[in-house]
Amino acid sequence: MEQHVKNVLKSHDQRLHRRYQLENEMTKVGLSEEAATQMRRMLHQKESNYIRLKRAKMDKLMFDKITTLGVGAFGEMTLVCKRDPKTLYAMKTLRKNDVIKRNQVAHVKAERDILAEADNEWVVKLYYSFQDRDNLYFVMDYVPGGDLMGLLIKLEILEESLARFYIAELVLAIESVHKMGFIHRDIKPDNILIHRDGHIKLTDFGLCTGFRWTHNSKYYQKDGSHARQDSMEVSSCNLDEHCRCEILKPLERRRNRERQRCLAHSLVGTPNYIAPEVLLRQGYSSVCDWWSVGVILFEMLVGHPPFYAHTPIETQQKVINWKSTLKIPSESKLSQDSKDLILRLLCGAEERLGVSGASEVKNHKFFASINMDGLRKQIAPFVPKIRYATDTSNFDPVDPDKLRNSDSEDLMRRLDSKMENGKHPEHAFFEFTFRRFFDDAGHTCPLPDPNSPVYV
């Protein structure tokens, strides 16, 4: 009930804010009273339509599946086309039974909340979220340029100028998340998407937290018996003292990153980018995201993560023991500024750059040549090749066996859900449904080819 009342009050505040924005813009441009009255009527009509649409039940049949973009531990990501209006989106489908069994309800709720609240250019935009008996659905921006991990696999090592551009944008993206009162906690190349214009967007907020009670797993447990199963669990295995710190050969780098890609899509995950204070459950703040930035910068310039190991358990231990395992290979020939930034990010939380805010990171001399204020408006140094609207060539091909396994598992879960009908916690997915106010993404004009969908 508390959550419902909070959302009702938030909707009221958002409506007042939209009216204030309209009045402010009309005053700036000096609209006549007659034109201003017409604009107020249009907004009023839009608000009325929005309230009506929010009450309308959404269904997956409103979207046509085009292709599968990826398969994960709890579901899949697909490229879909909304039938009316004909628009392309990325749809993330999560199986309810798996989410509950794996104690991921709080994580899903946190992801839904930040995507619903986020309305900036650095975060993948959520347009709709809805559910049916078996699944949860997130309908989001389709970002056709693939992710940063795919680019790292192709290029292996980035030129410092290109790395500087991506790290600068990543800093601004993380700053936007922190300003909303959230911590991402899972910043890694797989979660950094490259848009059609070459600029980045953050995605996958499954480990994000806003320190709200609805983002706490204990709230969704009846007896507290469920154990978290994610990449933050620390194993008690011994550290491999003979870890390698030299530069990996190109083939090794490629295999290493392909292994990381597999881990990223698994339930266990990869701890390569997670801060030691998070792994140790020592209490943490937003500075844990800046650690991840340091790891990614190291990987861009050296060719592999600083705590690379053959197993996630070994990697965890190397991260925890960073004081003895962090070494920058002399063969990598990094600039002094890049070395300094890496070492000031990969350090204790109390001394880490960013502890007093993102401005500490932005003001580092590594970014001296970057205009942070106008970065998004600049032409990106790398623009992905996109041949047509539904081009998915920048994403890894999906293993057909995974698709077959996913389909067969879905059937078994549906049978299980029939046998276990009614066992879902009643409050688990309450207030999950969402529809963005301006859900057409500005694509309201007729298309030259009516059979060709717009992508957002």
Short mmCIF file of C-alpha atoms in Angstrom, two decimals:
data_model
loop_
_atom_site.label_atom_id
_atom_site.label_comp_id
_atom_site.label_asym_id
_atom_site.label_seq_id
_atom_site.Cartn_x
_atom_site.Cartn_y
_atom_site.Cartn_z
CA MET A 1 0.00 0.00 0.00
CA GLU A 2 2.83 2.39 0.89
CA GLN A 3 4.43 1.72 -2.48
CA HIS A 4 1.14 2.27 -4.32
CA VAL A 5 0.47 5.60 -2.58
CA LYS A 6 4.03 6.72 -3.31
CA ASN A 7 3.56 5.96 -7.02
CA VAL A 8 0.23 7.81 -7.13
CA LEU A 9 1.82 10.90 -5.58
CA LYS A 10 4.76 10.61 -7.98
CA SER A 11 2.38 10.53 -10.97
CA HIS A 12 0.70 13.69 -9.69
CA ASP A 13 4.06 15.44 -9.26
CA GLN A 14 5.14 14.41 -12.76
CA ARG A 15 1.93 15.82 -14.22
CA LEU A 16 2.50 19.15 -12.46
CA HIS A 17 6.10 19.17 -13.67
CA ARG A 18 5.02 18.65 -17.29
CA ARG A 19 2.59 21.56 -16.99
CA TYR A 20 5.33 23.72 -15.47
CA GLN A 21 7.73 22.80 -18.29
CA LEU A 22 5.13 23.70 -20.90
CA GLU A 23 4.40 27.08 -19.31
CA ASN A 24 8.10 27.80 -18.99
CA GLU A 25 8.82 26.98 -22.65
CA MET A 26 5.83 29.01 -23.88
CA THR A 27 7.05 32.02 -21.91
CA LYS A 28 10.55 31.66 -23.39
CA VAL A 29 9.32 31.69 -27.00
CA GLY A 30 6.67 34.36 -26.33
CA LEU A 31 3.58 32.48 -27.57
CA SER A 32 0.38 34.45 -27.98
CA GLU A 33 -2.41 33.76 -25.49
CA GLU A 34 -4.44 32.02 -28.18
CA ALA A 35 -1.57 29.69 -29.11
CA ALA A 36 -0.76 29.07 -25.44
CA THR A 37 -4.37 28.08 -24.75
CA GLN A 38 -4.24 25.62 -27.63
CA MET A 39 -1.01 24.09 -26.30
CA ARG A 40 -2.59 23.68 -22.84
CA ARG A 41 -5.54 21.88 -24.42
CA MET A 42 -3.19 19.56 -26.30
CA LEU A 43 -1.29 18.72 -23.11
CA HIS A 44 -4.57 18.14 -21.26
CA GLN A 45 -5.69 15.74 -24.00
CA LYS A 46 -2.35 13.96 -23.91
CA GLU A 47 -2.60 13.59 -20.12
CA SER A 48 -6.12 12.15 -20.43
CA ASN A 49 -5.01 9.70 -23.11
CA TYR A 50 -2.02 8.70 -21.00
CA ILE A 51 -4.21 7.89 -17.99
CA ARG A 52 -6.47 5.78 -20.22
CA LEU A 53 -3.51 3.97 -21.80
CA LYS A 54 -1.98 3.25 -18.38
CA ARG A 55 -5.14 1.36 -17.47
CA ALA A 56 -5.11 -0.66 -20.69
CA LYS A 57 -3.55 -4.09 -20.31
CA MET A 58 -0.48 -4.72 -22.46
CA ASP A 59 0.28 -8.08 -24.02
CA LYS A 60 3.28 -9.61 -25.77
CA LEU A 61 1.03 -10.20 -28.80
CA MET A 62 1.22 -6.44 -29.41
CA PHE A 63 4.80 -7.08 -30.57
CA ASP A 64 6.14 -9.21 -33.42
CA LYS A 65 9.41 -11.00 -32.71
CA ILE A 66 12.09 -10.39 -35.35
CA THR A 67 15.15 -12.16 -33.93
CA THR A 68 16.83 -13.14 -30.68
CA LEU A 69 19.68 -10.86 -29.59
CA GLY A 70 20.84 -12.90 -26.60
CA VAL A 71 19.94 -15.63 -24.11
CA GLY A 72 20.68 -15.28 -20.39
CA ALA A 73 20.18 -17.15 -17.14
CA PHE A 74 16.60 -15.93 -16.60
CA GLY A 75 15.30 -15.23 -20.08
CA GLU A 76 16.20 -13.62 -23.37
CA MET A 77 16.58 -10.34 -25.23
CA THR A 78 14.80 -10.07 -28.58
CA LEU A 79 14.39 -7.49 -31.31
CA VAL A 80 10.66 -6.86 -31.69
CA CYS A 81 8.39 -4.62 -33.73
CA LYS A 82 5.37 -3.02 -32.07
CA ARG A 83 2.39 -3.45 -34.36
CA ASP A 84 0.84 -0.03 -33.80
CA PRO A 85 2.69 2.21 -34.34
CA LYS A 86 5.22 0.14 -36.27
CA THR A 87 8.35 0.72 -34.19
CA LEU A 88 11.40 -1.35 -33.30
CA TYR A 89 12.31 -2.07 -29.69
CA ALA A 90 14.48 -4.44 -27.70
CA MET A 91 12.35 -6.67 -25.46
CA LYS A 92 13.83 -8.30 -22.38
CA THR A 93 11.78 -11.28 -21.19
CA LEU A 94 12.35 -12.75 -17.72
CA ARG A 95 10.76 -15.97 -16.46
CA LYS A 96 8.92 -15.33 -13.19
CA ASN A 97 9.61 -18.76 -11.73
CA ASP A 98 13.35 -18.39 -12.27
CA VAL A 99 13.40 -14.86 -10.87
CA ILE A 100 11.69 -16.05 -7.69
CA LYS A 101 13.63 -19.30 -7.29
CA ARG A 102 16.94 -17.47 -7.70
CA ASN A 103 15.89 -14.74 -5.27
CA GLN A 104 16.20 -12.03 -7.91
CA VAL A 105 12.88 -10.24 -7.31
CA ALA A 106 14.52 -7.27 -5.59
CA HIS A 107 17.03 -6.94 -8.44
CA VAL A 108 14.27 -6.96 -11.06
CA LYS A 109 12.34 -4.36 -9.08
CA ALA A 110 15.43 -2.14 -8.82
CA GLU A 111 16.05 -2.42 -12.56
CA ARG A 112 12.45 -1.54 -13.36
CA ASP A 113 12.56 1.48 -11.02
CA ILE A 114 15.72 3.06 -12.39
CA LEU A 115 14.73 2.48 -16.02
CA ALA A 116 11.32 4.04 -15.33
CA GLU A 117 12.86 7.06 -13.58
CA ALA A 118 15.76 7.55 -15.98
CA ASP A 119 15.06 10.02 -18.76
CA ASN A 120 18.49 11.00 -20.00
CA GLU A 121 20.69 10.25 -22.98
CA TRP A 122 23.14 8.03 -21.06
CA VAL A 123 20.71 5.29 -20.03
CA VAL A 124 18.76 2.92 -22.26
CA LYS A 125 15.19 4.21 -22.21
CA LEU A 126 12.36 2.01 -20.95
CA TYR A 127 9.09 2.55 -22.81
CA TYR A 128 6.92 -0.20 -21.35
CA SER A 129 7.09 -2.87 -18.69
CA PHE A 130 4.31 -5.40 -18.19
CA GLN A 131 3.72 -8.99 -17.14
CA ASP A 132 1.61 -12.06 -17.79
CA ARG A 133 1.24 -15.25 -15.78
CA ASP A 134 4.66 -16.63 -16.69
CA ASN A 135 6.92 -13.73 -17.67
CA LEU A 136 8.04 -10.17 -17.04
CA TYR A 137 8.68 -7.89 -20.02
CA PHE A 138 10.88 -4.81 -20.43
CA VAL A 139 10.42 -2.96 -23.74
CA MET A 140 13.39 -0.65 -24.30
CA ASP A 141 15.49 1.26 -26.80
CA TYR A 142 17.00 -0.91 -29.50
CA VAL A 143 20.67 0.11 -29.58
CA PRO A 144 21.97 -1.41 -32.84
CA GLY A 145 25.71 -0.81 -32.41
CA GLY A 146 26.29 -3.77 -30.11
CA ASP A 147 28.23 -3.49 -26.86
CA LEU A 148 31.71 -2.44 -25.82
CA MET A 149 32.81 -6.01 -25.20
CA GLY A 150 32.10 -6.82 -28.85
CA LEU A 151 34.28 -3.88 -29.89
CA LEU A 152 37.07 -5.00 -27.55
CA ILE A 153 36.95 -8.49 -29.05
CA LYS A 154 37.33 -7.00 -32.54
CA LEU A 155 40.03 -4.41 -31.78
CA GLU A 156 41.74 -6.22 -28.85
CA ILE A 157 43.56 -3.06 -27.67
CA LEU A 158 42.22 0.47 -28.12
CA GLU A 159 44.22 3.54 -29.02
CA GLU A 160 44.42 5.82 -26.00
CA SER A 161 42.38 8.54 -27.74
CA LEU A 162 39.50 6.11 -28.36
CA ALA A 163 39.73 4.74 -24.82
CA ARG A 164 39.68 8.31 -23.48
CA PHE A 165 36.46 9.04 -25.39
CA TYR A 166 34.65 5.96 -24.09
CA ILE A 167 35.87 6.38 -20.51
CA ALA A 168 34.83 10.05 -20.53
CA GLU A 169 31.35 9.08 -21.71
CA LEU A 170 31.22 6.29 -19.14
CA VAL A 171 32.07 8.78 -16.38
CA LEU A 172 29.20 11.03 -17.49
CA ALA A 173 26.83 8.06 -17.72
CA ILE A 174 27.69 6.88 -14.21
CA GLU A 175 27.35 10.42 -12.90
CA SER A 176 23.80 10.56 -14.30
CA VAL A 177 22.92 7.32 -12.48
CA HIS A 178 24.38 8.58 -9.20
CA LYS A 179 22.44 11.85 -9.50
CA MET A 180 19.23 9.81 -9.54
CA GLY A 181 20.24 8.23 -6.24
CA PHE A 182 21.24 4.84 -7.65
CA ILE A 183 24.44 2.78 -7.71
CA HIS A 184 24.88 0.53 -10.76
CA ARG A 185 27.24 -2.06 -9.16
CA ASP A 186 27.65 -3.99 -12.43
CA ILE A 187 29.53 -1.65 -14.78
CA LYS A 188 31.30 -3.81 -17.38
CA PRO A 189 31.84 -3.75 -21.17
CA ASP A 190 28.86 -6.04 -21.77
CA ASN A 191 26.57 -3.46 -20.14
CA ILE A 192 27.84 -0.52 -22.19
CA LEU A 193 25.95 -0.31 -25.49
CA ILE A 194 27.08 1.67 -28.54
CA HIS A 195 24.28 3.60 -30.22
CA ARG A 196 23.97 4.16 -33.96
CA ASP A 197 25.78 7.52 -33.58
CA GLY A 198 28.74 5.94 -31.76
CA HIS A 199 27.86 7.29 -28.31
CA ILE A 200 27.24 4.97 -25.37
CA LYS A 201 24.24 4.03 -23.27
CA LEU A 202 24.22 2.05 -20.02
CA THR A 203 22.03 -1.02 -19.75
CA ASP A 204 21.35 -4.01 -17.46
CA PHE A 205 20.58 -2.54 -14.05
CA GLY A 206 19.87 -5.94 -12.49
CA LEU A 207 22.38 -5.37 -9.67
CA CYS A 208 21.57 -1.68 -9.29
CA THR A 209 20.41 -0.40 -5.92
CA GLY A 210 18.80 2.76 -4.68
CA PHE A 211 18.88 1.51 -1.06
CA ARG A 212 15.07 1.30 -1.06
CA TRP A 213 13.23 -1.36 0.91
CA THR A 214 11.72 -2.74 -2.31
CA HIS A 215 15.29 -3.30 -3.57
CA ASN A 216 16.14 -5.48 -0.55
CA SER A 217 15.89 -9.23 -1.17
CA LYS A 218 14.80 -9.85 2.44
CA TYR A 219 11.52 -8.05 1.78
CA TYR A 220 10.50 -10.77 -0.69
CA GLN A 221 11.51 -13.73 1.50
CA LYS A 222 9.12 -15.46 3.84
CA ASP A 223 11.72 -17.22 5.96
CA GLY A 224 14.99 -15.66 4.83
CA SER A 225 16.13 -19.04 3.55
CA HIS A 226 16.88 -18.02 -0.03
CA ALA A 227 20.54 -17.43 -0.76
CA ARG A 228 21.67 -14.87 -3.31
CA GLN A 229 23.17 -16.42 -6.38
CA ASP A 230 25.13 -13.85 -8.27
CA SER A 231 28.67 -12.83 -9.01
CA MET A 232 29.10 -11.10 -5.66
CA GLU A 233 29.39 -14.32 -3.65
CA VAL A 234 32.93 -14.73 -2.31
CA SER A 235 34.48 -18.18 -2.29
CA SER A 236 36.96 -19.34 0.31
CA CYS A 237 39.36 -20.82 -2.24
CA ASN A 238 43.05 -19.95 -2.01
CA LEU A 239 44.57 -17.31 -4.24
CA ASP A 240 46.65 -18.59 -7.12
CA GLU A 241 49.99 -17.02 -6.26
CA HIS A 242 51.37 -17.75 -9.72
CA CYS A 243 48.99 -15.40 -11.51
CA ARG A 244 50.14 -13.99 -14.81
CA CYS A 245 50.53 -10.23 -15.18
CA GLU A 246 52.24 -10.05 -18.56
CA ILE A 247 50.47 -8.91 -21.72
CA LEU A 248 48.42 -11.71 -23.26
CA LYS A 249 48.96 -12.70 -26.86
CA PRO A 250 46.22 -11.73 -29.35
CA LEU A 251 44.72 -15.25 -29.50
CA GLU A 252 44.75 -15.49 -25.70
CA ARG A 253 43.07 -12.09 -25.43
CA ARG A 254 40.34 -13.17 -27.83
CA ARG A 255 39.71 -16.44 -26.01
CA ASN A 256 39.78 -14.67 -22.66
CA ARG A 257 37.13 -12.17 -23.76
CA GLU A 258 35.00 -14.87 -25.33
CA ARG A 259 35.17 -16.70 -21.99
CA GLN A 260 34.16 -13.49 -20.22
CA ARG A 261 31.24 -13.14 -22.61
CA CYS A 262 30.01 -16.63 -21.71
CA LEU A 263 30.34 -15.87 -18.00
CA ALA A 264 28.47 -12.60 -18.39
CA HIS A 265 25.46 -14.51 -19.73
CA SER A 266 25.60 -17.18 -17.03
CA LEU A 267 24.06 -17.21 -13.58
CA VAL A 268 27.45 -17.08 -11.86
CA GLY A 269 28.62 -14.00 -13.73
CA THR A 270 32.12 -12.54 -13.72
CA PRO A 271 33.63 -10.62 -10.77
CA ASN A 272 36.31 -8.98 -12.95
CA TYR A 273 34.77 -5.52 -12.64
CA ILE A 274 33.27 -5.62 -9.13
CA ALA A 275 34.93 -3.57 -6.39
CA PRO A 276 36.56 -5.46 -3.49
CA GLU A 277 34.37 -3.79 -0.87
CA VAL A 278 31.28 -5.11 -2.67
CA LEU A 279 32.69 -8.65 -2.87
CA LEU A 280 33.59 -8.53 0.82
CA ARG A 281 30.16 -7.10 1.82
CA GLN A 282 31.95 -4.49 3.90
CA GLY A 283 29.47 -1.74 3.17
CA TYR A 284 29.89 0.36 0.08
CA SER A 285 28.80 3.55 -1.64
CA SER A 286 28.69 4.92 -5.17
CA VAL A 287 32.52 4.85 -5.35
CA CYS A 288 32.29 1.13 -6.16
CA ASP A 289 31.26 2.15 -9.69
CA TRP A 290 34.46 4.16 -10.14
CA TRP A 291 36.50 1.02 -9.44
CA SER A 292 34.79 -0.59 -12.44
CA VAL A 293 35.82 2.37 -14.61
CA GLY A 294 39.46 1.76 -13.67
CA VAL A 295 39.19 -1.92 -14.58
CA ILE A 296 37.67 -1.12 -17.98
CA LEU A 297 40.32 1.51 -18.77
CA PHE A 298 43.04 -1.02 -17.90
CA GLU A 299 41.42 -3.62 -20.17
CA MET A 300 41.09 -1.18 -23.07
CA LEU A 301 44.76 -0.21 -22.99
CA VAL A 302 46.39 -3.49 -21.92
CA GLY A 303 44.14 -6.05 -23.61
CA HIS A 304 42.81 -7.95 -20.60
CA PRO A 305 41.34 -7.10 -17.17
CA PRO A 306 43.86 -6.46 -14.38
CA PHE A 307 42.59 -9.38 -12.30
CA TYR A 308 42.22 -11.89 -15.11
CA ALA A 309 42.20 -15.56 -14.04
CA HIS A 310 40.94 -18.83 -15.47
CA THR A 311 38.02 -19.15 -13.01
CA PRO A 312 35.66 -16.65 -11.34
CA ILE A 313 36.81 -17.90 -7.92
CA GLU A 314 40.44 -17.08 -8.68
CA THR A 315 39.41 -13.70 -10.06
CA GLN A 316 37.47 -12.88 -6.89
CA GLN A 317 40.48 -13.61 -4.75
CA LYS A 318 42.75 -11.49 -6.95
CA VAL A 319 40.32 -8.57 -6.72
CA ILE A 320 40.12 -8.88 -2.94
CA ASN A 321 43.93 -9.00 -2.74
CA TRP A 322 44.38 -6.14 -5.22
CA LYS A 323 47.24 -4.60 -3.25
CA SER A 324 49.50 -7.51 -4.20
CA THR A 325 47.93 -8.58 -7.52
CA LEU A 326 47.46 -5.26 -9.35
CA LYS A 327 50.34 -4.75 -11.75
CA ILE A 328 50.54 -2.67 -14.93
CA PRO A 329 52.76 -4.52 -17.44
CA SER A 330 55.72 -2.42 -18.52
CA GLU A 331 55.34 -3.76 -22.07
CA SER A 332 51.98 -2.02 -22.43
CA LYS A 333 53.64 1.43 -22.61
CA LEU A 334 50.74 3.34 -21.08
CA SER A 335 50.99 7.10 -20.77
CA GLN A 336 51.70 8.54 -17.34
CA ASP A 337 48.23 10.10 -17.18
CA SER A 338 46.44 6.84 -17.96
CA LYS A 339 48.54 4.96 -15.39
CA ASP A 340 47.80 7.57 -12.77
CA LEU A 341 44.05 7.43 -13.42
CA ILE A 342 44.02 3.62 -13.25
CA LEU A 343 45.92 3.56 -9.96
CA ARG A 344 43.72 6.27 -8.43
CA LEU A 345 40.59 4.30 -9.34
CA LEU A 346 41.87 0.83 -8.42
CA CYS A 347 42.60 1.55 -4.78
CA GLY A 348 40.87 1.56 -1.40
CA ALA A 349 37.37 3.03 -1.32
CA GLU A 350 38.39 5.85 1.05
CA GLU A 351 41.19 7.07 -1.24
CA ARG A 352 39.48 6.34 -4.55
CA LEU A 353 38.99 9.12 -7.06
CA GLY A 354 35.30 10.00 -7.08
CA VAL A 355 34.76 9.65 -3.34
CA SER A 356 33.77 13.34 -3.30
CA GLY A 357 31.77 13.17 -6.53
CA ALA A 358 32.16 12.65 -10.27
CA SER A 359 33.89 16.01 -10.71
CA GLU A 360 37.03 14.51 -9.13
CA VAL A 361 37.19 11.96 -11.94
CA LYS A 362 36.23 14.42 -14.69
CA ASN A 363 38.94 16.86 -13.62
CA HIS A 364 41.75 14.30 -13.89
CA LYS A 365 44.44 15.33 -16.36
CA PHE A 366 43.77 12.20 -18.45
CA PHE A 367 40.65 14.05 -19.71
CA ALA A 368 42.40 17.40 -20.31
CA SER A 369 41.66 17.27 -24.04
CA ILE A 370 37.98 16.33 -23.56
CA ASN A 371 35.11 18.83 -23.49
CA MET A 372 32.88 17.04 -21.00
CA ASP A 373 29.99 19.50 -21.34
CA GLY A 374 29.51 18.98 -25.06
CA LEU A 375 30.78 15.43 -25.44
CA ARG A 376 27.47 13.90 -26.47
CA LYS A 377 27.09 16.44 -29.28
CA GLN A 378 30.50 15.68 -30.77
CA ILE A 379 31.00 13.23 -33.63
CA ALA A 380 32.12 9.94 -32.11
CA PRO A 381 35.53 8.61 -33.22
CA PHE A 382 33.94 5.24 -33.99
CA VAL A 383 30.50 4.86 -35.58
CA PRO A 384 29.16 1.30 -35.99
CA LYS A 385 28.09 0.08 -39.41
CA ILE A 386 24.31 -0.34 -39.57
CA ARG A 387 23.02 -1.29 -43.00
CA TYR A 388 19.28 -1.27 -42.28
CA ALA A 389 16.82 -0.84 -39.41
CA THR A 390 16.76 -4.50 -38.33
CA ASP A 391 20.51 -5.08 -38.78
CA THR A 392 21.80 -7.11 -35.80
CA SER A 393 25.28 -7.84 -37.18
CA ASN A 394 26.92 -5.91 -34.32
CA PHE A 395 25.63 -8.48 -31.82
CA ASP A 396 27.07 -11.95 -31.26
CA PRO A 397 25.19 -14.71 -33.10
CA VAL A 398 23.01 -16.68 -30.68
CA ASP A 399 23.89 -20.36 -30.29
CA PRO A 400 20.99 -22.39 -31.79
CA ASP A 401 21.38 -24.95 -28.99
CA LYS A 402 20.74 -22.21 -26.43
CA LEU A 403 17.58 -21.22 -28.26
CA ARG A 404 16.36 -24.81 -28.35
CA ASN A 405 17.21 -25.31 -24.68
CA SER A 406 15.47 -22.06 -23.80
CA ASP A 407 12.31 -23.10 -25.65
CA SER A 408 12.21 -26.55 -24.02
CA GLU A 409 12.89 -25.06 -20.57
CA ASP A 410 10.04 -22.59 -21.09
CA LEU A 411 7.66 -25.47 -21.78
CA MET A 412 8.76 -27.31 -18.63
CA ARG A 413 8.38 -24.14 -16.57
CA ARG A 414 4.88 -23.56 -17.87
CA LEU A 415 3.97 -27.11 -16.86
CA ASP A 416 5.55 -26.55 -13.45
CA SER A 417 3.67 -23.29 -12.99
CA LYS A 418 0.38 -25.08 -13.65
CA MET A 419 1.24 -27.62 -10.97
CA GLU A 420 2.39 -24.91 -8.54
CA ASN A 421 -0.31 -22.39 -9.35
CA GLY A 422 -0.69 -19.67 -6.76
CA LYS A 423 2.75 -20.01 -5.18
CA HIS A 424 4.08 -16.68 -6.45
CA PRO A 425 4.34 -14.15 -3.61
CA GLU A 426 1.37 -11.85 -4.08
CA HIS A 427 3.47 -8.73 -3.64
CA ALA A 428 6.49 -9.87 -5.68
CA PHE A 429 5.67 -8.05 -8.94
CA PHE A 430 3.23 -5.43 -7.66
CA GLU A 431 3.50 -2.04 -9.41
CA PHE A 432 5.69 -3.55 -12.14
CA THR A 433 3.66 -2.18 -15.07
CA PHE A 434 4.96 1.04 -16.64
CA ARG A 435 4.24 3.13 -19.70
CA ARG A 436 6.34 6.18 -20.57
CA PHE A 437 4.41 9.42 -21.07
CA PHE A 438 5.98 10.23 -24.45
CA ASP A 439 6.12 6.64 -25.67
CA ASP A 440 6.36 7.35 -29.41
CA ALA A 441 10.00 8.55 -29.16
CA GLY A 442 9.13 11.40 -31.50
CA HIS A 443 8.49 9.14 -34.51
CA THR A 444 5.01 10.43 -35.32
CA CYS A 445 5.45 11.38 -38.98
CA PRO A 446 4.56 8.95 -41.81
CA LEU A 447 7.43 6.83 -43.08
CA PRO A 448 8.49 6.84 -46.74
CA ASP A 449 8.04 3.05 -46.78
CA PRO A 450 5.02 2.08 -44.65
CA ASN A 451 6.35 -1.47 -44.37
CA SER A 452 9.66 -0.33 -42.89
CA PRO A 453 9.61 0.06 -39.09
CA VAL A 454 11.23 2.92 -37.22
CA TYR A 455 13.72 1.96 -34.52
CA VAL A 456 14.10 3.93 -31.29
#
